Structures are given as structure tokens and as C-alpha cells.
Tab-separated table of C-alpha atoms in Angstrom:
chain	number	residue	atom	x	y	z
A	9	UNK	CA	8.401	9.290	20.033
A	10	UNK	CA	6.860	12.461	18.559
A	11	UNK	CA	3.003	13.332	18.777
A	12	UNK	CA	1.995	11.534	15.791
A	13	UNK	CA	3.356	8.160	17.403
A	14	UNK	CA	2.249	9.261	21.005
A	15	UNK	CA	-1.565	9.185	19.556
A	16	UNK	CA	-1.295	5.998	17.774
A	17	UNK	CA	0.020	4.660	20.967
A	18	UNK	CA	-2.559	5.592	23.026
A	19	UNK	CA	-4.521	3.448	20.865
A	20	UNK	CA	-2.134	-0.062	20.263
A	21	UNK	CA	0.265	0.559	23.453
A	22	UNK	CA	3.897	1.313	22.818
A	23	UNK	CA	5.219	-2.239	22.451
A	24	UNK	CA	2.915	-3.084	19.702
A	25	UNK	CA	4.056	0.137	18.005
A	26	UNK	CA	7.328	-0.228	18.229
A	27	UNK	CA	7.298	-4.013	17.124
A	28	UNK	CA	5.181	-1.875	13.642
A	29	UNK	CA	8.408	0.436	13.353
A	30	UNK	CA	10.108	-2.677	12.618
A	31	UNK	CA	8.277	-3.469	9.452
A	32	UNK	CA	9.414	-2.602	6.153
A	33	UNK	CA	6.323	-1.834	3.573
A	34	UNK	CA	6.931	-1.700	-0.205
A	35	UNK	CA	4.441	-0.024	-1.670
A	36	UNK	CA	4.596	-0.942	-5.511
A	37	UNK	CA	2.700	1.590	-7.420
A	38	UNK	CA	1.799	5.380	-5.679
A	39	UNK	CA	-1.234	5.694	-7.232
A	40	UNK	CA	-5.384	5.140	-5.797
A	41	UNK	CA	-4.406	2.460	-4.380
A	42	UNK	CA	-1.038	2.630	-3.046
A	43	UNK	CA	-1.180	6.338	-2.035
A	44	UNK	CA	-3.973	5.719	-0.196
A	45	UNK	CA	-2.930	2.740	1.201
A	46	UNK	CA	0.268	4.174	2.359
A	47	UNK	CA	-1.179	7.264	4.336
A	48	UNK	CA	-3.797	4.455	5.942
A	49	UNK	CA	-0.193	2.109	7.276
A	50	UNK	CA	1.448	5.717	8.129
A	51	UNK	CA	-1.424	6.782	10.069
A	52	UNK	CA	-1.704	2.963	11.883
A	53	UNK	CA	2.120	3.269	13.037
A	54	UNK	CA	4.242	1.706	10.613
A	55	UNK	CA	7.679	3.843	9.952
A	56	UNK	CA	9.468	2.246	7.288
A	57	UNK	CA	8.765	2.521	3.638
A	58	UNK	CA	10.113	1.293	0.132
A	59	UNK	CA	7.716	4.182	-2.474
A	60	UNK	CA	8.256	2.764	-6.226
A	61	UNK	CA	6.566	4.136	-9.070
A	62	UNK	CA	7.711	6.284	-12.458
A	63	UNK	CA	4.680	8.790	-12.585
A	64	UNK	CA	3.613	12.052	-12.316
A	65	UNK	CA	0.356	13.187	-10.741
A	66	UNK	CA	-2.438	14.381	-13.113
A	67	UNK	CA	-5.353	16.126	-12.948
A	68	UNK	CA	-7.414	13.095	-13.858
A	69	UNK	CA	-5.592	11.526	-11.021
A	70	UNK	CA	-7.063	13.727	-7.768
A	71	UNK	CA	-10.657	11.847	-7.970
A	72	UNK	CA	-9.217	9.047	-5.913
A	73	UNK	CA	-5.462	9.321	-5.186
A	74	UNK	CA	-3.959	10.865	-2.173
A	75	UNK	CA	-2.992	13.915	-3.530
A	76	UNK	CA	-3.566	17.904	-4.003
A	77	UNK	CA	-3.867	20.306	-6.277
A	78	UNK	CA	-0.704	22.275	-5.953
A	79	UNK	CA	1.173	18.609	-6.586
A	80	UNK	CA	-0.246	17.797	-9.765
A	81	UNK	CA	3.173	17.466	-12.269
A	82	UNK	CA	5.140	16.227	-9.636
A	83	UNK	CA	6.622	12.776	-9.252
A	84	UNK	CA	3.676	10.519	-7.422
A	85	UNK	CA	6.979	9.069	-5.353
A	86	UNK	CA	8.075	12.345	-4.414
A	87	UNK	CA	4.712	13.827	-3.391
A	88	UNK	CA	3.797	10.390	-1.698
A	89	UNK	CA	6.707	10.747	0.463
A	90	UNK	CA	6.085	14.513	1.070
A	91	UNK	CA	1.985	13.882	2.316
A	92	UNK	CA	3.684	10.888	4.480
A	93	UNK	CA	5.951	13.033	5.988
A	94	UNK	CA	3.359	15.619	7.121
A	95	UNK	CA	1.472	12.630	9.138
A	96	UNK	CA	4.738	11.460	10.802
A	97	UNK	CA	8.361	13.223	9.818
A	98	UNK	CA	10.410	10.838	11.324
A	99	UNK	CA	9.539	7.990	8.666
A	100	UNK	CA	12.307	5.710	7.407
A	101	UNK	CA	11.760	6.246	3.034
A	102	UNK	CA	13.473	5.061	0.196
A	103	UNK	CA	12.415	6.124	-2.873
A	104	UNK	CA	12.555	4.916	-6.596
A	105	UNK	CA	11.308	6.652	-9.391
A	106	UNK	CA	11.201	4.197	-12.339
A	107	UNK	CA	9.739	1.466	-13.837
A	108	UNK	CA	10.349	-2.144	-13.157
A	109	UNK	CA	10.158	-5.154	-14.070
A	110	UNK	CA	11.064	-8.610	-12.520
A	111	UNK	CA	14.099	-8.577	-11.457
A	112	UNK	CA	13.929	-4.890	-10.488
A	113	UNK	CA	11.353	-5.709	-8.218
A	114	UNK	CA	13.071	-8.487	-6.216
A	115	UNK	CA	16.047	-6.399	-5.511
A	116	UNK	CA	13.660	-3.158	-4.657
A	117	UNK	CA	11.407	-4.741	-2.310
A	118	UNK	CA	14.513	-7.654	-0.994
A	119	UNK	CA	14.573	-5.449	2.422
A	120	UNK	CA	10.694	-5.517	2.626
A	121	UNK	CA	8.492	-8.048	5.172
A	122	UNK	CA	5.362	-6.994	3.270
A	123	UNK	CA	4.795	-5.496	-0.249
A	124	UNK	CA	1.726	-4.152	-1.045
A	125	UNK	CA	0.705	-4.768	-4.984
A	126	UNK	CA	-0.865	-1.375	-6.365
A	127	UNK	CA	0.202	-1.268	-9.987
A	128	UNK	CA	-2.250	-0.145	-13.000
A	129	UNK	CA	-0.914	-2.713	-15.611
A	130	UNK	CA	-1.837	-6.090	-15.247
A	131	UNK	CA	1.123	-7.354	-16.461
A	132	UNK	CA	2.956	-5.743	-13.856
A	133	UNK	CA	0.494	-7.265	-11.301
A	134	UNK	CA	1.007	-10.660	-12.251
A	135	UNK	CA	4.925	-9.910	-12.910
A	136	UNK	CA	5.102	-8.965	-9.019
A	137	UNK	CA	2.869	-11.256	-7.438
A	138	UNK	CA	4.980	-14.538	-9.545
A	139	UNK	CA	8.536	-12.916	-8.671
A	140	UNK	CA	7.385	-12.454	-4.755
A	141	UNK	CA	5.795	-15.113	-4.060
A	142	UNK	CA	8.598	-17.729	-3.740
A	143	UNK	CA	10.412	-15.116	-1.085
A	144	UNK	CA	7.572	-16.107	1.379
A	145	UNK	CA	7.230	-12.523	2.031
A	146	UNK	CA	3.292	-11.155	2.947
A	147	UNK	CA	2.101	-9.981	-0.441
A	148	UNK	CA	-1.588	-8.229	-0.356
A	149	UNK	CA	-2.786	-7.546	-3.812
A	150	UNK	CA	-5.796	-6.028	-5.588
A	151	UNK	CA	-8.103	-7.205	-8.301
A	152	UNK	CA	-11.489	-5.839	-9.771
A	153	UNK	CA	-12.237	-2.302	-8.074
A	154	UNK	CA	-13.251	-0.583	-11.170
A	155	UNK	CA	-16.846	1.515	-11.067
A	156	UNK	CA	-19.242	2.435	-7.692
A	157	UNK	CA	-21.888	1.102	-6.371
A	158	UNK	CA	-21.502	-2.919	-4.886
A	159	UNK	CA	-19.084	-1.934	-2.433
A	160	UNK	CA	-20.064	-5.095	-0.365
A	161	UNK	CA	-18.541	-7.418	-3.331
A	162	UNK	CA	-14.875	-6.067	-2.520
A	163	UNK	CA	-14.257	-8.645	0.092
A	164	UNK	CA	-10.290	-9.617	1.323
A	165	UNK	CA	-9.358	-13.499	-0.242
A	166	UNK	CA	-6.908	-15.333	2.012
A	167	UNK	CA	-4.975	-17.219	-1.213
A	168	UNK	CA	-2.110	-18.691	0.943
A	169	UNK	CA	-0.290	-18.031	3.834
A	170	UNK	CA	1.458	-15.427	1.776
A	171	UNK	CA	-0.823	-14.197	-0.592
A	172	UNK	CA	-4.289	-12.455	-0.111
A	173	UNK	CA	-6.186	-10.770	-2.784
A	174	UNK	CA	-8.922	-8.271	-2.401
A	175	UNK	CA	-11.621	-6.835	-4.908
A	176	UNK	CA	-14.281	-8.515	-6.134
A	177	UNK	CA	-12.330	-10.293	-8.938
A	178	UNK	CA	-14.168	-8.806	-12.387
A	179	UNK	CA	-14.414	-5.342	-12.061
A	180	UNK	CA	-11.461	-4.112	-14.050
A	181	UNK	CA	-11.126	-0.373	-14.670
A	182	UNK	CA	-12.256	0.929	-18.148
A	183	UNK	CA	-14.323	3.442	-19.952
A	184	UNK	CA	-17.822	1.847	-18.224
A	185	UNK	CA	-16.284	1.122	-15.199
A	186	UNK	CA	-13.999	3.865	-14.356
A	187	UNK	CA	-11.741	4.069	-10.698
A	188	UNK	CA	-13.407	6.469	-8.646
A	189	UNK	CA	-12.477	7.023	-5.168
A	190	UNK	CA	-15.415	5.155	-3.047
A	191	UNK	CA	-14.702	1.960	-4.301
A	192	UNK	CA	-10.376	2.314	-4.648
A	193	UNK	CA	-10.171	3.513	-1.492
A	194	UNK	CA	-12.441	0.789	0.293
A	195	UNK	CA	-9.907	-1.537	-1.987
A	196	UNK	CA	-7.033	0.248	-0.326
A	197	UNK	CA	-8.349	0.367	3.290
A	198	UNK	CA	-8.556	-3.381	3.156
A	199	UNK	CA	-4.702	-3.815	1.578
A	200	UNK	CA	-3.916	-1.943	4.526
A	201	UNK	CA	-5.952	-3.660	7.214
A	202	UNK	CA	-4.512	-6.735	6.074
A	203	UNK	CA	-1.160	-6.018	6.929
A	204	UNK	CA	-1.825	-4.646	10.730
A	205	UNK	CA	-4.263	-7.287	11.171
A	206	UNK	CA	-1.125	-9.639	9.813
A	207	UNK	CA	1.535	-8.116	11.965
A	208	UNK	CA	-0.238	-7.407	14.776
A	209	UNK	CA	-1.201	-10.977	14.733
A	210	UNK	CA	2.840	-11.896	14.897
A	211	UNK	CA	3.446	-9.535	17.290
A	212	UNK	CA	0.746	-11.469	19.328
A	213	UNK	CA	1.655	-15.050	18.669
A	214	UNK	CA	5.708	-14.756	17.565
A	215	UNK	CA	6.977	-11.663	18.889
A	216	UNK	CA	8.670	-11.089	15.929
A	217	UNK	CA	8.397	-11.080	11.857
């Protein structure tokens, strides 16, 4: 157990953190959301990791994405993996740099117990969420986080056992309403609350996933 994991356990005891290590997150999309969310799971005590995305950080990108400076250009995926690392280095990480689509997705995220939805594109939202959902698996995505102000109205949906959706359901991202990092990263707090609330929970009741 190295320091990193020595702190969190302080704070959940070491067989709740150990039952964590167990869990394997996909985070689909390594941008303001699941950048973000991924440093918040790292820093909670979960070790294992499926990164998927096909960008490259941009300037425009460092107002609400987990990133620096001296990374802009780089693969999100790669730089994701590299800020991760520097919280906890022995992480378990597999990394894809692509895009995907359906069937893509059920293969990538097939060794996954949770899969956290963080895309841009809509289409790929709705394309993840409908291939997913029949696996049973915990699926925790994001809808209408777009502007600032009326943080209050990004509030955590329980859809089904399975499914929970958090945002306040109309606020896309656009011109008017653009993503800025109060309001994505009060999005991605609560993606990643969900799942320790959700496995913790398990742990608590089940013992197991």
C-alpha cells in the first residue's frame, strides 16, 4: 500500500479500500467531465481504469478539464493517465486512443463494473447509454451542464437500478451557454460520488460487486 492509499485509508479503513481496488471504471470520454471525474475516483481509492477517448488537449480545453499547460497537443488519454499516475502510480490502466462506436464500446468497457458516460456528442451519449444498459452494468451519465450560475439545478436522477443521470436536463453546451469549469466539474463530482456512494453501498450490504 503506498502513501497515496495509506491516506485514503485512514479515511474508509483498509477493507473498504481494498474491496474499491477491485472495481474496474471506464471512463468514456477524457475530457471536463471525465478527466475530472477520473482524478475525483483516483483520489477516493479506486485503482483500476479503462481511459477511452481520440483527442488531443487544446488550449480552449484548460478552462475546465484536468489538465496543464505543458500538455496541451498531447493525447487527452495519454495525459489523463499521466496526471492519474502522479496521485497514485500503482494504478491498473488500459488505454485506447480512438473513436468508437457501438460495438467498440461493449468490447472496451466488457471488463468494467461501472462506466462513467463523459462524451461531447450526443449521439455518442445515447449510443453508450442503449449498448450498456442491457449488460446491467452501473452506468452514471451526464446531461445539461452547459453555462454558470444555477448550480443547485444539477441534481443526481436515480433512472433505474443501473442507470442514473445527472445535470439539470436542458442546459446543453453552445455559444450562450458555454462549459466552464464551476458547473462541469460540480457535474463531474457528482458522476463520481455516485459510484463510491454505489460501491461502497455493496461493499456494505453484498460484500462484493
Amino acid at each position: 500500500m503506498n502513501l497515496t492509499e495509506q491516506g485514503i485509508a485512514s479515511y474508509l479503513g483498509e477493507d473498504r479500500l481494498r474491496y474499491l481496488q477491485t472495481v474496474s471504471v471506464g471512463i468514456a470520454g477524457a475530457g471536463g467531465l471525465g478527466s475530472n471525474c477520473a482524478m475525483h475516483l483516483v483520489r477516493s481509492g479506486f485503482r483500476r481504469f479503462v481511459l477511452v477517448d481520440f483527442d488531443r488537449i487544446e488550449p480552449s480545453n484548460l478552462n475546465r478539464q484536468a489538465f496543464t499547460l505543458e500538455q496541451v497537443g498531447a493525447n487527452k488519454v495519454d495525459a489523463l493517465a499521466a496526471n492519474m499516475h502522479a496521485v497514485n502510480p500503482d494504478l491498473e490502466l488500459d488505454l485506447y486512443i480512438g473513436k468508437v462506436n457501438g460495438a467498440d464500446m461493449a468490447e472496451l468497457f466488457a471488463p468494467c463494473h461501472v462506466i462513467v458516460e463523459a462524451f461531447d456528442d450526443p449521439t455518442a451519449k445515447k449510443a453508450l447509454v442503449e449498448t450498456m444498459l442491457p449488460s446491467k452494468k452501473l452506468v452514471v451519465a451526464v446531461s445539461g451542464m452547459g453555462g454558470f450560475g444555477k448550480s443547485d439545478a444539477i441534481i443526481t436522477r436515480k433512472v433505474s437500478d443501473s442507470l442514473y443521470l445527472i445535470g439539470d436536463g436542458e442546459t446543453e453546451c453552445s455559444d450562450e451557454t458555454p462549459p466552464m469549469s464551476p458547473r462541469v466539474g460540480i457535474a463531474a463530482a457528482k458522476q463520481a460520488d455516485v459510484v463510491l456512494r454505489y460501491f461502497l453501498d455493496r461493499f456494505a450490504t453484498e460484500g462484493e460487486k
